[in-house]
Coordinates of C-alpha atoms (C1' of nucleotides) in Angstrom, one line a residue:
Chain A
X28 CA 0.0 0.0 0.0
X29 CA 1.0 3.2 -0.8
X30 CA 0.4 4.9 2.8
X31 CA 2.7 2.0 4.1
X32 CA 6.0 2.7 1.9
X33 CA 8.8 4.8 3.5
X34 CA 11.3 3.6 0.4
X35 CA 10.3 6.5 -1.6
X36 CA 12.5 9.5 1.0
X37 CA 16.1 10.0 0.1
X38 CA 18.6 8.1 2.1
X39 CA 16.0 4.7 2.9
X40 CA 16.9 1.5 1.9
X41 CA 14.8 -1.7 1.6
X42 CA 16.7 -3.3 4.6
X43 CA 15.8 0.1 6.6
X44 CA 11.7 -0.1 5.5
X45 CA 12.0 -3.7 6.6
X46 CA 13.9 -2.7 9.8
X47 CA 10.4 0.1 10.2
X48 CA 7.7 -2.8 9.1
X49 CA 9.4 -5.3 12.1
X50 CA 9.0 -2.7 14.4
X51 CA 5.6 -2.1 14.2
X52 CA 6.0 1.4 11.8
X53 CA 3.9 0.2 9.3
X54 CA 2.3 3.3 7.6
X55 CA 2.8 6.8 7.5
X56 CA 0.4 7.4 10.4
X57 CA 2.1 5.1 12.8
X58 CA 5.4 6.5 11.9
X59 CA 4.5 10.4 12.9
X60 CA 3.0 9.3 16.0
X61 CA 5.7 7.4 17.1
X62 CA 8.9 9.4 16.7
X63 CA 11.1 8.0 19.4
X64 CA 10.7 4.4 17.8
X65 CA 11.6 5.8 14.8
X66 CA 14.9 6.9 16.1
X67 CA 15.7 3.5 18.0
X68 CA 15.7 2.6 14.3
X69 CA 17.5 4.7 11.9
X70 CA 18.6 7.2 14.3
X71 CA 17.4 10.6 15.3
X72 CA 18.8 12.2 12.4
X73 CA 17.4 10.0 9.8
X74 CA 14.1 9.5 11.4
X75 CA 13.2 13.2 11.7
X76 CA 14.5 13.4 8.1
X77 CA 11.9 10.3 7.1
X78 CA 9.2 12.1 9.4
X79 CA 9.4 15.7 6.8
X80 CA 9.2 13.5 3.7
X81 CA 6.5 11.7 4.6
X82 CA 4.9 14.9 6.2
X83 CA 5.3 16.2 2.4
X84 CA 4.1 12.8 0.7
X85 CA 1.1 13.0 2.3
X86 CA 0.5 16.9 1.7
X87 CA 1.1 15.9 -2.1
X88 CA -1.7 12.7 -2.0
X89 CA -4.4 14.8 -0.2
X90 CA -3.8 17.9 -2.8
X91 CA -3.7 14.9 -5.5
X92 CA -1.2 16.1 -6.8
X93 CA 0.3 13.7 -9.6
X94 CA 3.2 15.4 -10.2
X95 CA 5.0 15.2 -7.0
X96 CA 4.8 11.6 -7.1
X97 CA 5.6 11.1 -10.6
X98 CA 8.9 12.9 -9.9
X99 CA 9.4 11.9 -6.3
X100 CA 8.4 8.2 -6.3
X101 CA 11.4 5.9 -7.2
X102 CA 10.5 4.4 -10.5
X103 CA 11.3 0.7 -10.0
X104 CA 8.7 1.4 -7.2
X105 CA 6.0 2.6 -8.8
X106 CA 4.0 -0.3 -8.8
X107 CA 2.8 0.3 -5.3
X108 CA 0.9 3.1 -6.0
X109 CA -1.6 0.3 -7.7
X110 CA -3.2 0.3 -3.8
X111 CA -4.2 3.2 -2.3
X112 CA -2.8 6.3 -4.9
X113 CA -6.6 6.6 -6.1
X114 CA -9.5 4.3 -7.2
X115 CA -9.8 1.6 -9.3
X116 CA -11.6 3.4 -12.0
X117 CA -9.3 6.0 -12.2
X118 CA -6.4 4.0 -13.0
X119 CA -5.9 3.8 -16.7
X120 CA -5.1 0.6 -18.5
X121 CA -3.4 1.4 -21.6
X122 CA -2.4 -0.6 -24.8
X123 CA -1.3 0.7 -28.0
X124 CA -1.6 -1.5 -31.4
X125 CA 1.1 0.3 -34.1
X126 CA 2.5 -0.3 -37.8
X127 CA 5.6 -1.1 -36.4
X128 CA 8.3 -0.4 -33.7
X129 CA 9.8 2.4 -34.2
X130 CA 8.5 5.8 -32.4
X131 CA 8.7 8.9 -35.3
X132 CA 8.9 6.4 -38.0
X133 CA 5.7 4.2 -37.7
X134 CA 2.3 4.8 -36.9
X135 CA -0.4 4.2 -33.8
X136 CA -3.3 2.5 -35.6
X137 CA -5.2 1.9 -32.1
X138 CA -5.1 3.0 -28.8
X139 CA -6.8 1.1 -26.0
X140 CA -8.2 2.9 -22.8
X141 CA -10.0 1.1 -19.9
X142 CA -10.6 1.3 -15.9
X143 CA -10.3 -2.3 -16.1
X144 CA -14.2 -3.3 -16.4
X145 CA -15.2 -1.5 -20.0
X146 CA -13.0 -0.4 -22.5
X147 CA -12.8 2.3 -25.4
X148 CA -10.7 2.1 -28.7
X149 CA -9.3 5.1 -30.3
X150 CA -8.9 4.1 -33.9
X151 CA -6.7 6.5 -36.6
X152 CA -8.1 7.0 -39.7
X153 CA -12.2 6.3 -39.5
X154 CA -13.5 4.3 -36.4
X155 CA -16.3 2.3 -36.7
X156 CA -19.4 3.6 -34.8
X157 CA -19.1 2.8 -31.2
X158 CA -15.2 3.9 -31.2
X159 CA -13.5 6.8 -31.3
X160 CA -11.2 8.9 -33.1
X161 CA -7.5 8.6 -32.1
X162 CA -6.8 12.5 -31.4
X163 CA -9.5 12.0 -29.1
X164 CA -7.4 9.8 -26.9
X165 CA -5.8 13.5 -24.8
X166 CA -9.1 14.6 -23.9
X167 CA -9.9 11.0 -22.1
X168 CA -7.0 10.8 -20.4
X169 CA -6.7 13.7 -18.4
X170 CA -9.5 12.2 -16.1
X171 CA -6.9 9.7 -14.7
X172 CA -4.5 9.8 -12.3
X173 CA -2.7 6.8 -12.6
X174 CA -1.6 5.1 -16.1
X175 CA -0.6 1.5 -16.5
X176 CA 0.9 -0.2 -19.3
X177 CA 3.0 -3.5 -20.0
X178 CA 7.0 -2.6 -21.3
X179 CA 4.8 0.9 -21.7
X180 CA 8.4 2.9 -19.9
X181 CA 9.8 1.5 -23.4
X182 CA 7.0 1.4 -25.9
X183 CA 3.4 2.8 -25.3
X184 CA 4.4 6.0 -23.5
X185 CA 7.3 7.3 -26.0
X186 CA 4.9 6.5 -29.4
X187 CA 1.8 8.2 -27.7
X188 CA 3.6 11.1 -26.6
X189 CA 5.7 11.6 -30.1
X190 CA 2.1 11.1 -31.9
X191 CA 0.6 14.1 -29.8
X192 CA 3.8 16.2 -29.5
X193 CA 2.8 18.9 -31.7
X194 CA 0.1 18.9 -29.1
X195 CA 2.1 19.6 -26.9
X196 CA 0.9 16.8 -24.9
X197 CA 2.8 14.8 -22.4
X198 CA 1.4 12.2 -19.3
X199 CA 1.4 14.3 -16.4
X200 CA -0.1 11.7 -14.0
X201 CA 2.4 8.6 -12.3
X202 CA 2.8 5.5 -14.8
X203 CA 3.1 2.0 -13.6
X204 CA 4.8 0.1 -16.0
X205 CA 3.9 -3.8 -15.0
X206 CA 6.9 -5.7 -16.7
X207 CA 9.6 -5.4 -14.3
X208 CA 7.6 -6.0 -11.2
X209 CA 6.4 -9.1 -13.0
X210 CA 9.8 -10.2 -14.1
X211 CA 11.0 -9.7 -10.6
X212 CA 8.6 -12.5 -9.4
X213 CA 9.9 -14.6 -12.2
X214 CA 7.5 -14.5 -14.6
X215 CA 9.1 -14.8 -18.4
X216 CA 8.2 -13.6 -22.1
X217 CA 5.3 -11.2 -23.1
X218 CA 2.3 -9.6 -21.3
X219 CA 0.5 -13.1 -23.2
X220 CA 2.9 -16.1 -21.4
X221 CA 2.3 -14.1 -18.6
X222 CA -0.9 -13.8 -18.5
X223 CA -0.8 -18.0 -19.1
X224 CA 1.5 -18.4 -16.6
X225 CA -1.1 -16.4 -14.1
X226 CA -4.1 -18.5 -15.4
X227 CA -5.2 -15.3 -16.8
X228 CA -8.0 -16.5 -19.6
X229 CA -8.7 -14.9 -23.3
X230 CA -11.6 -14.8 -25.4
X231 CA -11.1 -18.0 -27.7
X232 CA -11.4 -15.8 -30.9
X233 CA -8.8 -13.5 -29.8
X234 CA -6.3 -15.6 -27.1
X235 CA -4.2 -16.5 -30.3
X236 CA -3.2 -13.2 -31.4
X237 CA 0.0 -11.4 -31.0
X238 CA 1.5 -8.0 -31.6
X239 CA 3.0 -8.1 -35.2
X240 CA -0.7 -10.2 -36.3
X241 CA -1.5 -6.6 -34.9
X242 CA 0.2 -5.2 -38.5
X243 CA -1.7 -7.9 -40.5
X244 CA -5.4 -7.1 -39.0
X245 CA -4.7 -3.2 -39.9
X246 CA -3.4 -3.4 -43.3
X247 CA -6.6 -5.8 -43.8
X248 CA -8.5 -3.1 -42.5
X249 CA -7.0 -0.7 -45.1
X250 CA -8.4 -2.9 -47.2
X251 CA -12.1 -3.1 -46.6
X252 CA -11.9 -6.4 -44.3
X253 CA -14.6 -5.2 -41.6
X254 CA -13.8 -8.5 -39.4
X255 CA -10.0 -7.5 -38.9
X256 CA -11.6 -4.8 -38.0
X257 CA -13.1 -6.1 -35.0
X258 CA -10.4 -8.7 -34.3
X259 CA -8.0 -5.4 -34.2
X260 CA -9.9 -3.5 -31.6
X261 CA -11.6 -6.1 -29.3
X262 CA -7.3 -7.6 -29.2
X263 CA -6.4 -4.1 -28.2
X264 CA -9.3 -3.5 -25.9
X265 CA -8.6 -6.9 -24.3
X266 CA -5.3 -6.6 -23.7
X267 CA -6.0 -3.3 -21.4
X268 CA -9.1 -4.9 -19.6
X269 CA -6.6 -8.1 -18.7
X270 CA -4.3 -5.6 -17.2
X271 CA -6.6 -5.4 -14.2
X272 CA -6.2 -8.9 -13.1
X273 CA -2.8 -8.8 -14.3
X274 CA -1.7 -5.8 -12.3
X275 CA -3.9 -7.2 -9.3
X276 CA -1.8 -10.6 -9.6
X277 CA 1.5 -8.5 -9.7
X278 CA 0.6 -6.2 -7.3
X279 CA -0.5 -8.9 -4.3
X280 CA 2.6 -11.0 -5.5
X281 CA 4.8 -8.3 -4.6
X282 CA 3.1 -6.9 -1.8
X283 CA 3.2 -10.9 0.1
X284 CA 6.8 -10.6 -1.0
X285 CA 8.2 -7.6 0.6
X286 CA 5.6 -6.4 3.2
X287 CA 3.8 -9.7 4.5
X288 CA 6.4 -11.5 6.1
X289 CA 9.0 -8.6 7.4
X290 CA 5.8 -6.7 9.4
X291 CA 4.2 -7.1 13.1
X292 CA 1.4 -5.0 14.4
X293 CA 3.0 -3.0 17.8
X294 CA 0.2 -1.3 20.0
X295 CA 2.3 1.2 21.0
X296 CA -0.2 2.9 23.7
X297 CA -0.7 -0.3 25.8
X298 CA 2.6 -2.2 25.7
X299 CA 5.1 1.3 25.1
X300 CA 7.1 -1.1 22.4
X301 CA 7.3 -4.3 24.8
X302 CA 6.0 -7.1 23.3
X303 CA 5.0 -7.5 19.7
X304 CA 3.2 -9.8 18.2
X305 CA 2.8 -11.7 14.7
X306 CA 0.3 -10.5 11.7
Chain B
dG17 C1' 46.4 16.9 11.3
dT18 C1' 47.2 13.3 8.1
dG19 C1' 46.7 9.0 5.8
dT20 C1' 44.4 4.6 5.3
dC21 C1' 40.6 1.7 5.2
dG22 C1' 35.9 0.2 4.6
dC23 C1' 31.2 1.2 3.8
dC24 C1' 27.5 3.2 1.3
dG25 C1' 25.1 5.6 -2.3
dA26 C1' 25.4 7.6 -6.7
dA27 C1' 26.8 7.5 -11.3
dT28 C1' 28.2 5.0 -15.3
dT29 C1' 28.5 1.2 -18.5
dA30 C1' 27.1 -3.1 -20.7
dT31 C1' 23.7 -6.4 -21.6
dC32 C1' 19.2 -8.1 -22.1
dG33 C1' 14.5 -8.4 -23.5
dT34 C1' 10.0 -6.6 -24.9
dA35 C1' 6.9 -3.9 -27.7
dA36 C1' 4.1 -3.9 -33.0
Chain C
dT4 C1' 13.6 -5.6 -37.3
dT5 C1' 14.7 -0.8 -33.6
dA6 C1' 14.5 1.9 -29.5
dC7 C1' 14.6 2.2 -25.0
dG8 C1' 14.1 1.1 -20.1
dA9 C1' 15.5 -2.2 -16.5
dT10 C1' 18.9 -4.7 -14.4
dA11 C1' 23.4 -6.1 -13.1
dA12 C1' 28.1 -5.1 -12.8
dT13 C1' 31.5 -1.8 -12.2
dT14 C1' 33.5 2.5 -10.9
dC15 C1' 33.8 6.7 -8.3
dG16 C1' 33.3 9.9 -4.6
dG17 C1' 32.0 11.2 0.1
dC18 C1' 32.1 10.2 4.7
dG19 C1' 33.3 8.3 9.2
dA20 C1' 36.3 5.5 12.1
dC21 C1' 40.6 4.6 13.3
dA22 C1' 45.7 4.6 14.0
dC23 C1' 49.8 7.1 14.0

DNA sequence: GTGTCGCCGAATTATCGTAA
DNA sequence: TTACGATAATTCGGCGACAC
């Protein structure tokens, strides 16, 4: 959980945060209230240090301010803003179908948009009724405050903001790219194997379709094919709605990993730090 | 005060792997 | 097939502890 992370302030270390968890300081609230545990910690110095950074975390959630955290939070970290940054809906899931791989030279055919239970499909060219037009994609996304992408750090982010850069657009809200906190647990191959290797299920008319068939289904398109059509954007629409249970699965993974077994709830008040006890 | 050592974090470099 | 971010490995610099 977000409100539970100290690793983001200058100076902490994961072996410190665990060091926090074990003794009982396991959110920002706890923390603040209990200064002098702090100390025994990380010392005096580094404690009232954490103390102002979290003091100035928590100023930047309750102002919502996206910014701070998308230039404060460590990226490789990222992924723990998936719990308690902002709500599920406005979380953006975010896949981009393209002619090709290369940013400036090839084109975004579709972009996919969802808050993990419906998704939209922003379409160049002429979308079908029921989707929309691809420049429409910046007036959508400003509603978010959270973006998450597979390998987006590398791929989705850099072609969608060289497609809009004459409009001067740029994603000002935190992204949470889901590939290396999936690798970390040992998951291997595309956002697809993953998803297998999760149990993760596809629509059978769809769950055999990868990225450069992607290509295929838009030059058939070009061509009048109304079914690659539909193949194209339900793919690209599916692939953002799997995200949810994908970034859930990640996110719980990760969470069991590094938080779960290192923490023990303290009541401070009753026991002034005497006895602990097990989650 | 000076020099040495070890530790830690930051910066740099090389390699790997994924996206369509 | 290319570009780019993540990761791992390596290097560098700052700092404190210690001995002389």
């Amino acid at each position: 959980m977000l409100n539970q992370s100290f690793i983001f302030a200058r100076g902490m270390t994961e072996e410190l945060e665990r060091a926090l968890w074990a003794h009982g300081l396991t959110s920002w609230d706890l923390l603040r209230r209990h200064p002098a545990e702090a100390a025994e910690v990380l010392g005096a110095g580094r404690a009232q240090k954490l103390n102002e950074a979290v003091g100035e975390a928590q100023q930047a959630l309750d102002r919502r301010d996206l910014a701070w955290f998308r230039a404060n939070w460590p990226e490789r970290e990222l992924w723990r803003l998936w719990k308690g940054f902002c709500a599920d809906a406005q979380v953006a899931l975010i896949d981009i179908e393209t002619t090709g791989l290369t940013p400036g030279y090839d084109q975004i055919t579709v972009i996919g948009l969802s808050d993990g239970v419906v998704a939209r499909a922003f379409v160049a060219g002429r979308p079908q009724p029921g989707d929309d037009q691809l420049e429409k994609f910046i007036e959508h996304i400003r509603s978010y405050h959270l973006i998450a992408t597979f390998n987006g750090a590398a791929f989705d982010v850099p072609f969608i903001e060289k497609h809009f850069r004459e409009a001067g657009f740029k994603f000002e809200m935190p992204h949470i790219d889901l590939l290396p906190p999936a690798r970390s647990l040992g998951l291997g191959g595309g956002l697809k194997d993953m998803e297998k290797q999760l149990g993760i299920v596809r629509d059978a008319d769809i769950k055999d379709i990868r990225g450069h068939e992607a290509i295929l289904l838009w030059g058939a398109w070009k061509n009048g094919d109304a079914n690659a059509y539909r193949r194209l954007t339900t793919y690209c629409k599916a692939d953002c709605v799997n995200l949810r249970a994908f970034g859930e699965t990640v996110w719980r993974r990760q969470w069991d990993k590094i938080f779960t077994p290192h923490a023990r709830e303290v009541d401070f008040d009753r026991i002034n730090g005497q006895q602990m006890s097990l989650f």
